mmCIF file of C-alpha atoms in Angstrom:
data_model
loop_
_atom_site.group_PDB
_atom_site.id
_atom_site.type_symbol
_atom_site.label_atom_id
_atom_site.label_comp_id
_atom_site.label_asym_id
_atom_site.label_seq_id
_atom_site.Cartn_x
_atom_site.Cartn_y
_atom_site.Cartn_z
ATOM 1 C CA UNK Z 275 0.000 0.000 0.000
ATOM 2 C CA UNK Z 276 1.265 3.526 -0.713
ATOM 3 C CA UNK Z 277 2.430 5.728 2.124
ATOM 4 C CA UNK Z 278 1.615 9.444 2.148
ATOM 5 C CA UNK Z 279 3.310 12.233 4.032
ATOM 6 C CA UNK Z 280 2.923 16.001 4.087
ATOM 7 C CA UNK Z 281 5.793 18.471 3.954
ATOM 8 C CA UNK Z 282 5.459 22.232 4.009
ATOM 9 C CA UNK Z 283 7.939 24.674 2.442
ATOM 10 C CA UNK Z 284 10.194 21.874 1.224
ATOM 11 C CA UNK Z 285 10.102 23.298 -2.292
ATOM 12 C CA UNK Z 286 9.026 26.799 -3.108
ATOM 13 C CA UNK Z 287 8.585 27.898 -6.728
ATOM 14 C CA UNK Z 288 8.303 31.638 -7.376
ATOM 15 C CA UNK Z 289 4.952 33.191 -8.213
ATOM 16 C CA UNK Z 290 4.962 34.394 -11.811
ATOM 17 C CA UNK Z 291 3.008 37.599 -12.328
ATOM 18 C CA UNK Z 292 2.175 36.645 -15.903
ATOM 19 C CA UNK Z 293 2.157 33.440 -17.894
ATOM 20 C CA UNK Z 294 5.574 33.814 -19.544
ATOM 21 C CA UNK Z 295 5.727 30.053 -20.091
ATOM 22 C CA UNK Z 296 2.272 29.588 -21.603
ATOM 23 C CA UNK Z 297 3.413 26.370 -23.285
ATOM 24 C CA UNK Z 298 3.714 24.809 -19.818
ATOM 25 C CA UNK Z 299 -0.076 24.872 -19.605
ATOM 26 C CA UNK Z 300 -0.420 22.384 -22.456
ATOM 27 C CA UNK Z 301 -2.148 22.595 -25.826
ATOM 28 C CA UNK Z 302 -5.363 21.546 -27.549
ATOM 29 C CA UNK Z 303 -3.679 19.134 -30.003
ATOM 30 C CA UNK Z 304 -2.678 15.658 -28.741
ATOM 31 C CA UNK Z 305 0.957 14.702 -28.340
ATOM 32 C CA UNK Z 306 2.275 11.434 -29.687
ATOM 33 C CA UNK Z 307 2.889 10.356 -26.077
ATOM 34 C CA UNK Z 308 1.660 12.328 -23.107
ATOM 35 C CA UNK Z 309 -1.183 13.240 -20.783
ATOM 36 C CA UNK Z 310 -4.751 13.704 -21.951
ATOM 37 C CA UNK Z 311 -6.579 16.197 -19.765
ATOM 38 C CA UNK Z 312 -10.366 15.969 -19.679
ATOM 39 C CA UNK Z 313 -11.866 19.262 -18.520
ATOM 40 C CA UNK Z 314 -15.039 19.430 -16.452
ATOM 41 C CA UNK Z 315 -17.313 22.169 -15.226
ATOM 42 C CA UNK Z 316 -16.919 22.778 -11.518
ATOM 43 C CA UNK Z 317 -18.990 24.883 -9.153
ATOM 44 C CA UNK Z 318 -17.803 25.728 -5.647
ATOM 45 C CA UNK Z 319 -20.588 24.849 -3.178
ATOM 46 C CA UNK Z 320 -22.090 27.835 -1.359
ATOM 47 C CA UNK Z 321 -21.537 26.163 1.999
ATOM 48 C CA UNK Z 322 -17.879 25.480 1.208
ATOM 49 C CA UNK Z 323 -15.914 22.298 0.653
ATOM 50 C CA UNK Z 324 -16.590 19.179 2.708
ATOM 51 C CA UNK Z 325 -13.082 18.215 3.938
ATOM 52 C CA UNK Z 326 -14.078 14.530 4.049
ATOM 53 C CA UNK Z 327 -15.309 14.400 0.445
ATOM 54 C CA UNK Z 328 -12.980 16.954 -1.149
ATOM 55 C CA UNK Z 329 -14.037 19.015 -4.123
ATOM 56 C CA UNK Z 330 -16.209 16.659 -6.171
ATOM 57 C CA UNK Z 331 -15.670 12.875 -6.063
ATOM 58 C CA UNK Z 332 -18.353 12.423 -8.762
ATOM 59 C CA UNK Z 333 -16.745 14.785 -11.277
ATOM 60 C CA UNK Z 334 -15.937 12.017 -13.788
ATOM 61 C CA UNK Z 335 -19.632 11.202 -14.150
ATOM 62 C CA UNK Z 336 -20.368 14.662 -15.560
ATOM 63 C CA UNK Z 337 -20.071 15.796 -19.192
ATOM 64 C CA UNK Z 338 -16.630 17.097 -20.276
ATOM 65 C CA UNK Z 339 -16.437 20.695 -21.502
ATOM 66 C CA UNK Z 340 -13.044 20.445 -23.225
ATOM 67 C CA UNK Z 341 -9.676 18.731 -23.529
ATOM 68 C CA UNK Z 342 -6.045 19.712 -23.029
ATOM 69 C CA UNK Z 343 -2.851 17.752 -23.703
ATOM 70 C CA UNK Z 344 0.515 17.963 -21.938
ATOM 71 C CA UNK Z 345 3.797 16.065 -21.786
ATOM 72 C CA UNK Z 346 4.525 17.071 -18.221
ATOM 73 C CA UNK Z 347 2.633 18.664 -15.363
ATOM 74 C CA UNK Z 348 5.002 21.415 -14.329
ATOM 75 C CA UNK Z 349 2.901 24.558 -14.010
ATOM 76 C CA UNK Z 350 4.695 26.646 -11.411
ATOM 77 C CA UNK Z 351 2.526 28.937 -9.304
ATOM 78 C CA UNK Z 352 1.373 31.883 -11.382
ATOM 79 C CA UNK Z 353 -1.359 34.378 -12.036
ATOM 80 C CA UNK Z 354 -3.600 33.071 -14.804
ATOM 81 C CA UNK Z 355 -3.915 36.041 -17.155
ATOM 82 C CA UNK Z 356 -5.555 34.251 -20.075
ATOM 83 C CA UNK Z 357 -7.904 31.347 -20.716
ATOM 84 C CA UNK Z 358 -6.415 27.932 -19.957
ATOM 85 C CA UNK Z 359 -5.967 25.793 -23.125
ATOM 86 C CA UNK Z 360 -9.091 23.764 -23.873
ATOM 87 C CA UNK Z 361 -11.214 25.616 -21.312
ATOM 88 C CA UNK Z 362 -14.183 27.575 -22.745
ATOM 89 C CA UNK Z 363 -13.523 31.306 -22.859
ATOM 90 C CA UNK Z 364 -14.441 33.098 -19.667
ATOM 91 C CA UNK Z 365 -14.505 29.916 -17.577
ATOM 92 C CA UNK Z 366 -12.319 30.537 -14.513
ATOM 93 C CA UNK Z 367 -13.325 27.673 -12.222
ATOM 94 C CA UNK Z 368 -12.883 24.153 -13.618
ATOM 95 C CA UNK Z 369 -11.489 20.679 -13.006
ATOM 96 C CA UNK Z 370 -9.057 18.644 -15.128
ATOM 97 C CA UNK Z 371 -8.465 14.907 -14.934
ATOM 98 C CA UNK Z 372 -5.156 14.003 -16.589
ATOM 99 C CA UNK Z 373 -4.646 10.396 -17.692
ATOM 100 C CA UNK Z 374 -1.772 8.576 -19.357
ATOM 101 C CA UNK Z 375 0.418 5.473 -19.359
ATOM 102 C CA UNK Z 376 4.114 5.180 -18.605
ATOM 103 C CA UNK Z 377 6.712 2.430 -18.775
ATOM 104 C CA UNK Z 378 8.821 1.178 -15.892
ATOM 105 C CA UNK Z 379 11.912 -0.685 -17.054
ATOM 106 C CA UNK Z 380 13.326 -1.542 -13.623
ATOM 107 C CA UNK Z 381 11.157 -2.671 -10.685
ATOM 108 C CA UNK Z 382 11.582 -0.257 -7.811
ATOM 109 C CA UNK Z 383 9.910 1.879 -5.185
ATOM 110 C CA UNK Z 384 8.928 5.149 -6.828
ATOM 111 C CA UNK Z 385 8.279 8.291 -4.824
ATOM 112 C CA UNK Z 386 5.978 10.959 -6.248
ATOM 113 C CA UNK Z 387 5.617 14.616 -5.303
ATOM 114 C CA UNK Z 388 2.458 16.622 -5.950
ATOM 115 C CA UNK Z 389 2.073 20.355 -5.496
ATOM 116 C CA UNK Z 390 -0.879 22.484 -6.586
ATOM 117 C CA UNK Z 391 -3.088 25.486 -6.098
ATOM 118 C CA UNK Z 392 -5.847 24.296 -5.530
ATOM 119 C CA UNK Z 393 -6.626 20.637 -4.818
ATOM 120 C CA UNK Z 394 -5.092 17.612 -6.553
ATOM 121 C CA UNK Z 395 -4.877 13.823 -6.274
ATOM 122 C CA UNK Z 396 -2.673 11.118 -7.834
ATOM 123 C CA UNK Z 397 -3.445 7.500 -8.707
ATOM 124 C CA UNK Z 398 -1.129 4.856 -10.151
ATOM 125 C CA UNK Z 399 -2.911 1.742 -11.455
ATOM 126 C CA UNK Z 400 -6.090 2.771 -9.586
ATOM 127 C CA UNK Z 401 -4.166 2.993 -6.287
ATOM 128 C CA UNK Z 402 -4.341 6.419 -4.679
ATOM 129 C CA UNK Z 403 -0.763 7.509 -3.969
ATOM 130 C CA UNK Z 404 -1.335 11.154 -2.973
ATOM 131 C CA UNK Z 405 -4.466 12.974 -1.810
ATOM 132 C CA UNK Z 406 -4.181 16.726 -1.361
ATOM 133 C CA UNK Z 407 -7.811 17.419 -2.168
ATOM 134 C CA UNK Z 408 -9.582 20.478 -0.823
ATOM 135 C CA UNK Z 409 -8.493 24.099 -0.574
ATOM 136 C CA UNK Z 410 -4.700 24.026 -0.757
ATOM 137 C CA UNK Z 411 -1.850 26.471 -1.098
ATOM 138 C CA UNK Z 412 0.897 25.823 -3.598
ATOM 139 C CA UNK Z 413 3.655 25.798 -0.998
ATOM 140 C CA UNK Z 414 2.139 22.723 0.674
ATOM 141 C CA UNK Z 415 3.857 19.575 -0.604
ATOM 142 C CA UNK Z 416 2.631 15.998 -0.442
ATOM 143 C CA UNK Z 417 4.631 12.922 -1.330
ATOM 144 C CA UNK Z 418 3.721 9.274 -1.668
ATOM 145 C CA UNK Z 419 5.560 6.026 -2.426
ATOM 146 C CA UNK Z 420 4.490 2.982 -4.405
ATOM 147 C CA UNK Z 421 6.296 -0.152 -5.577
ATOM 148 C CA UNK Z 422 6.071 -0.630 -9.344
ATOM 149 C CA UNK Z 423 6.942 -3.709 -11.373
ATOM 150 C CA UNK Z 424 8.511 -3.570 -14.828
ATOM 151 C CA UNK Z 425 5.947 -2.854 -17.529
ATOM 152 C CA UNK Z 426 3.310 -0.257 -18.300
ATOM 153 C CA UNK Z 427 1.280 1.528 -15.660
ATOM 154 C CA UNK Z 428 -1.739 3.837 -15.690
ATOM 155 C CA UNK Z 429 -1.453 7.291 -14.154
ATOM 156 C CA UNK Z 430 -4.268 9.671 -13.270
ATOM 157 C CA UNK Z 431 -4.069 13.159 -11.765
ATOM 158 C CA UNK Z 432 -7.066 15.199 -10.643
ATOM 159 C CA UNK Z 433 -6.664 18.970 -10.543
ATOM 160 C CA UNK Z 434 -9.214 21.515 -9.328
ATOM 161 C CA UNK Z 435 -8.866 25.197 -10.270
ATOM 162 C CA UNK Z 436 -11.005 27.193 -7.857
ATOM 163 C CA UNK Z 437 -9.506 30.644 -7.418
ATOM 164 C CA UNK Z 438 -9.724 32.505 -10.740
ATOM 165 C CA UNK Z 439 -6.507 34.504 -10.484
ATOM 166 C CA UNK Z 440 -3.948 31.941 -9.342
ATOM 167 C CA UNK Z 441 -2.993 28.397 -10.294
ATOM 168 C CA UNK Z 442 -0.238 25.807 -10.205
ATOM 169 C CA UNK Z 443 0.272 22.069 -10.671
ATOM 170 C CA UNK Z 444 3.586 20.212 -10.368
ATOM 171 C CA UNK Z 445 4.105 16.442 -10.550
ATOM 172 C CA UNK Z 446 7.588 15.023 -9.914
ATOM 173 C CA UNK Z 447 9.109 11.657 -9.034
ATOM 174 C CA UNK Z 448 12.298 9.887 -8.022
ATOM 175 C CA UNK Z 449 13.662 6.412 -7.321
ATOM 176 C CA UNK Z 450 15.773 5.495 -4.270
ATOM 177 C CA UNK Z 451 18.864 6.030 -6.446
ATOM 178 C CA UNK Z 452 17.900 9.597 -7.407
ATOM 179 C CA UNK Z 453 19.252 12.431 -5.284
ATOM 180 C CA UNK Z 454 16.424 14.813 -6.134
ATOM 181 C CA UNK Z 455 12.939 14.857 -7.598
ATOM 182 C CA UNK Z 456 12.594 15.426 -11.345
ATOM 183 C CA UNK Z 457 9.598 16.319 -13.522
ATOM 184 C CA UNK Z 458 7.424 13.446 -14.713
ATOM 185 C CA UNK Z 459 8.008 14.100 -18.421
ATOM 186 C CA UNK Z 460 6.776 12.155 -21.470
ATOM 187 C CA UNK Z 461 8.894 14.115 -23.989
ATOM 188 C CA UNK Z 462 11.970 11.811 -23.909
ATOM 189 C CA UNK Z 463 9.682 8.859 -24.636
ATOM 190 C CA UNK Z 464 8.149 10.672 -27.604
ATOM 191 C CA UNK Z 465 11.551 11.739 -28.951
ATOM 192 C CA UNK Z 466 12.697 8.113 -28.968
ATOM 193 C CA UNK Z 467 9.519 6.926 -30.702
ATOM 194 C CA UNK Z 468 9.827 9.551 -33.455
ATOM 195 C CA UNK Z 469 12.956 7.812 -34.738
ATOM 196 C CA UNK Z 470 10.822 4.897 -35.931
ATOM 197 C CA UNK Z 471 7.520 6.392 -37.026
ATOM 198 C CA UNK Z 472 5.886 8.662 -39.566
ATOM 199 C CA UNK Z 473 2.876 10.898 -38.983
ATOM 200 C CA UNK Z 474 0.343 11.949 -41.601
ATOM 201 C CA UNK Z 475 -3.361 12.653 -41.950
ATOM 202 C CA UNK Z 476 -4.230 9.031 -41.195
ATOM 203 C CA UNK Z 477 -2.361 8.889 -37.904
ATOM 204 C CA UNK Z 478 0.870 7.252 -36.730
ATOM 205 C CA UNK Z 479 2.567 4.960 -39.245
ATOM 206 C CA UNK Z 480 5.235 2.356 -38.468
ATOM 207 C CA UNK Z 481 6.771 0.533 -41.418
ATOM 208 C CA UNK Z 482 8.197 -2.997 -41.553
ATOM 209 C CA UNK Z 483 10.282 -3.158 -44.729
ATOM 210 C CA UNK Z 484 10.985 -6.574 -46.250
ATOM 211 C CA UNK Z 485 14.750 -6.190 -46.066
ATOM 212 C CA UNK Z 486 14.763 -5.913 -42.268
ATOM 213 C CA UNK Z 487 11.643 -7.937 -41.416
ATOM 214 C CA UNK Z 488 11.158 -10.892 -43.769
ATOM 215 C CA UNK Z 489 13.086 -13.299 -45.933
ATOM 216 C CA UNK Z 490 12.302 -12.977 -49.635
ATOM 217 C CA UNK Z 491 8.963 -14.560 -50.500
ATOM 218 C CA UNK Z 492 8.280 -15.654 -46.916
ATOM 219 C CA UNK Z 493 6.016 -14.380 -44.149
ATOM 220 C CA UNK Z 494 8.034 -15.359 -41.054
ATOM 221 C CA UNK Z 495 9.509 -12.388 -39.209
ATOM 222 C CA UNK Z 496 13.290 -12.401 -38.805
ATOM 223 C CA UNK Z 497 15.241 -11.320 -35.718
ATOM 224 C CA UNK Z 498 16.074 -7.930 -37.238
ATOM 225 C CA UNK Z 499 12.405 -6.973 -36.902
ATOM 226 C CA UNK Z 500 12.593 -7.094 -33.092
ATOM 227 C CA UNK Z 501 13.415 -3.405 -32.643
ATOM 228 C CA UNK Z 502 10.459 -2.298 -34.788
ATOM 229 C CA UNK Z 503 8.157 -4.720 -33.000
ATOM 230 C CA UNK Z 504 9.316 -3.354 -29.649
ATOM 231 C CA UNK Z 505 8.582 0.278 -30.541
ATOM 232 C CA UNK Z 506 5.191 -0.731 -31.961
ATOM 233 C CA UNK Z 507 4.280 -2.543 -28.741
ATOM 234 C CA UNK Z 508 5.322 0.523 -26.754
ATOM 235 C CA UNK Z 509 3.261 2.872 -28.931
ATOM 236 C CA UNK Z 510 0.173 0.684 -28.540
ATOM 237 C CA UNK Z 511 0.710 0.514 -24.780
ATOM 238 C CA UNK Z 512 0.851 4.303 -24.699
ATOM 239 C CA UNK Z 513 -2.397 4.330 -26.729
ATOM 240 C CA UNK Z 514 -4.408 1.391 -25.331
ATOM 241 C CA UNK Z 515 -7.707 2.506 -26.891
ATOM 242 C CA UNK Z 516 -6.202 2.814 -30.364
ATOM 243 C CA UNK Z 517 -7.631 1.523 -33.613
ATOM 244 C CA UNK Z 518 -4.757 -0.106 -35.459
ATOM 245 C CA UNK Z 519 -4.622 -1.237 -39.081
ATOM 246 C CA UNK Z 520 -1.954 -3.729 -40.161
ATOM 247 C CA UNK Z 521 -1.546 -3.571 -43.942
ATOM 248 C CA UNK Z 522 0.548 -5.997 -45.994
ATOM 249 C CA UNK Z 523 1.959 -4.969 -49.409
ATOM 250 C CA UNK Z 524 4.139 -6.478 -52.161
ATOM 251 C CA UNK Z 525 5.736 -5.393 -55.431
ATOM 252 C CA UNK Z 526 4.176 -6.342 -58.786
ATOM 253 C CA UNK Z 527 6.489 -9.249 -59.572
ATOM 254 C CA UNK Z 528 4.737 -12.596 -59.957
ATOM 255 C CA UNK Z 529 1.144 -13.708 -59.767
ATOM 256 C CA UNK Z 530 -1.351 -11.192 -58.330
ATOM 257 C CA UNK Z 531 -3.138 -13.894 -56.323
ATOM 258 C CA UNK Z 532 0.113 -15.128 -54.781
ATOM 259 C CA UNK Z 533 1.122 -11.565 -53.935
ATOM 260 C CA UNK Z 534 -2.212 -10.981 -52.209
ATOM 261 C CA UNK Z 535 -1.803 -14.141 -50.128
ATOM 262 C CA UNK Z 536 1.782 -13.210 -49.211
ATOM 263 C CA UNK Z 537 0.741 -9.703 -48.144
ATOM 264 C CA UNK Z 538 -2.042 -11.153 -45.998
ATOM 265 C CA UNK Z 539 0.295 -13.700 -44.394
ATOM 266 C CA UNK Z 540 2.877 -11.045 -43.533
ATOM 267 C CA UNK Z 541 0.275 -8.736 -42.020
ATOM 268 C CA UNK Z 542 -1.054 -11.625 -39.912
ATOM 269 C CA UNK Z 543 2.490 -12.513 -38.828
ATOM 270 C CA UNK Z 544 3.029 -8.977 -37.542
ATOM 271 C CA UNK Z 545 -0.342 -8.995 -35.745
ATOM 272 C CA UNK Z 546 0.473 -12.315 -34.064
ATOM 273 C CA UNK Z 547 3.905 -11.068 -32.989
ATOM 274 C CA UNK Z 548 2.378 -7.941 -31.435
ATOM 275 C CA UNK Z 549 -0.186 -9.963 -29.491
ATOM 276 C CA UNK Z 550 2.495 -12.353 -28.258
ATOM 277 C CA UNK Z 551 4.554 -9.400 -27.010
ATOM 278 C CA UNK Z 552 1.732 -8.073 -24.870
ATOM 279 C CA UNK Z 553 -0.194 -5.257 -26.502
ATOM 280 C CA UNK Z 554 -3.298 -4.150 -24.553
ATOM 281 C CA UNK Z 555 -6.365 -6.280 -25.228
ATOM 282 C CA UNK Z 556 -8.325 -3.042 -25.702
ATOM 283 C CA UNK Z 557 -6.419 -2.232 -28.921
ATOM 284 C CA UNK Z 558 -8.607 -2.844 -31.976
ATOM 285 C CA UNK Z 559 -6.604 -4.642 -34.681
ATOM 286 C CA UNK Z 560 -7.639 -4.791 -38.330
ATOM 287 C CA UNK Z 561 -5.450 -6.980 -40.561
ATOM 288 C CA UNK Z 562 -5.537 -6.750 -44.345
ATOM 289 C CA UNK Z 563 -3.372 -7.626 -47.338
ATOM 290 C CA UNK Z 564 -3.345 -5.492 -50.493
ATOM 291 C CA UNK Z 565 -0.894 -7.370 -52.690
ATOM 292 C CA UNK Z 566 0.687 -4.948 -55.174
ATOM 293 C CA UNK Z 567 -2.300 -2.578 -55.423
ATOM 294 C CA UNK Z 568 -0.915 0.220 -53.199
ATOM 295 C CA UNK Z 569 2.704 0.914 -54.180
ATOM 296 C CA UNK Z 570 4.642 3.759 -52.538
ATOM 297 C CA UNK Z 571 7.264 3.805 -55.310
ATOM 298 C CA UNK Z 572 7.614 2.795 -58.937
ATOM 299 C CA UNK Z 573 8.069 -0.921 -59.567
ATOM 300 C CA UNK Z 574 10.351 -0.130 -62.516
ATOM 301 C CA UNK Z 575 13.497 -0.282 -60.364
ATOM 302 C CA UNK Z 576 14.913 -2.679 -57.794
ATOM 303 C CA UNK Z 577 14.896 0.100 -55.205
ATOM 304 C CA UNK Z 578 11.237 0.868 -55.877
ATOM 305 C CA UNK Z 579 10.273 -2.788 -55.621
ATOM 306 C CA UNK Z 580 12.092 -3.024 -52.295
ATOM 307 C CA UNK Z 581 10.138 -0.059 -50.909
ATOM 308 C CA UNK Z 582 6.849 -1.598 -51.988
ATOM 309 C CA UNK Z 583 7.500 -4.889 -50.167
ATOM 310 C CA UNK Z 584 6.407 -3.839 -46.696
ATOM 311 C CA UNK Z 585 3.926 -4.076 -43.831
ATOM 312 C CA UNK Z 586 2.523 -0.783 -42.567
ATOM 313 C CA UNK Z 587 1.000 -0.344 -39.131
ATOM 314 C CA UNK Z 588 -1.337 2.638 -38.939
ATOM 315 C CA UNK Z 589 -2.459 3.790 -35.496
ATOM 316 C CA UNK Z 590 -5.467 5.925 -36.343
ATOM 317 C CA UNK Z 591 -5.952 9.383 -34.901
#
């Protein structure tokens, strides 16, 4: 079970008189990997906040009024001079529930730090790690520890913005080996993933070329495909509700029927490999072979043919 403790004046970030770092607040377009913030309407009760119940334990049952996306929650205390991203114009009191997934590579005891103006709470895998709900000042710090196994974990942060002129929300963490807390930041994970993927109007595309994934004319994946499989599994774990299309393609050499069957077999081989490596069961997989009907290059050259022999994974927006 997590342990929670309260510290006051352990960290003190300066109050910013204007939002110089507006990008810290997030944006209305999703990141490849990051937090999704669901924004809710929130009304402060006339008789004040019940300290036993906090601000609104039923907030998730209400209808969202907007969305905001962030790669880290590091909003130092500041005066809010403009509308918060994703919040309807003129709305000064609101609640945001941030959700995401993160990967732990080494089992350990992780310690989290949460600081906010006003209330906030933190859950890891549905276990409440920190509860600083209610009317809070930014200088009040709460920390909590939880043991995490290797693998992917769900994270959820509630944040309540009650006083129109001032806000702040900081989430940090450390392991026993770390000397100091550091921001919980998804950007390094996204930067690594961008080395392997393409993005277009359809969504996120990951390509398995024949020369690194299959032997000529065969549908069995070779060892060289492991790195691409690994990044695909990670991307689907970061996006567990994704709709994913696995599309097999060939060049135009040979019989069209044989090419169609080969493209289907390769797409199925990739789908099977992903399932065996532990993608979330909530991911919706669609597997289809196209034969030589959707080339990405001319089949008049050896290089073009090589580019056309591929399996594309499209994670839809």
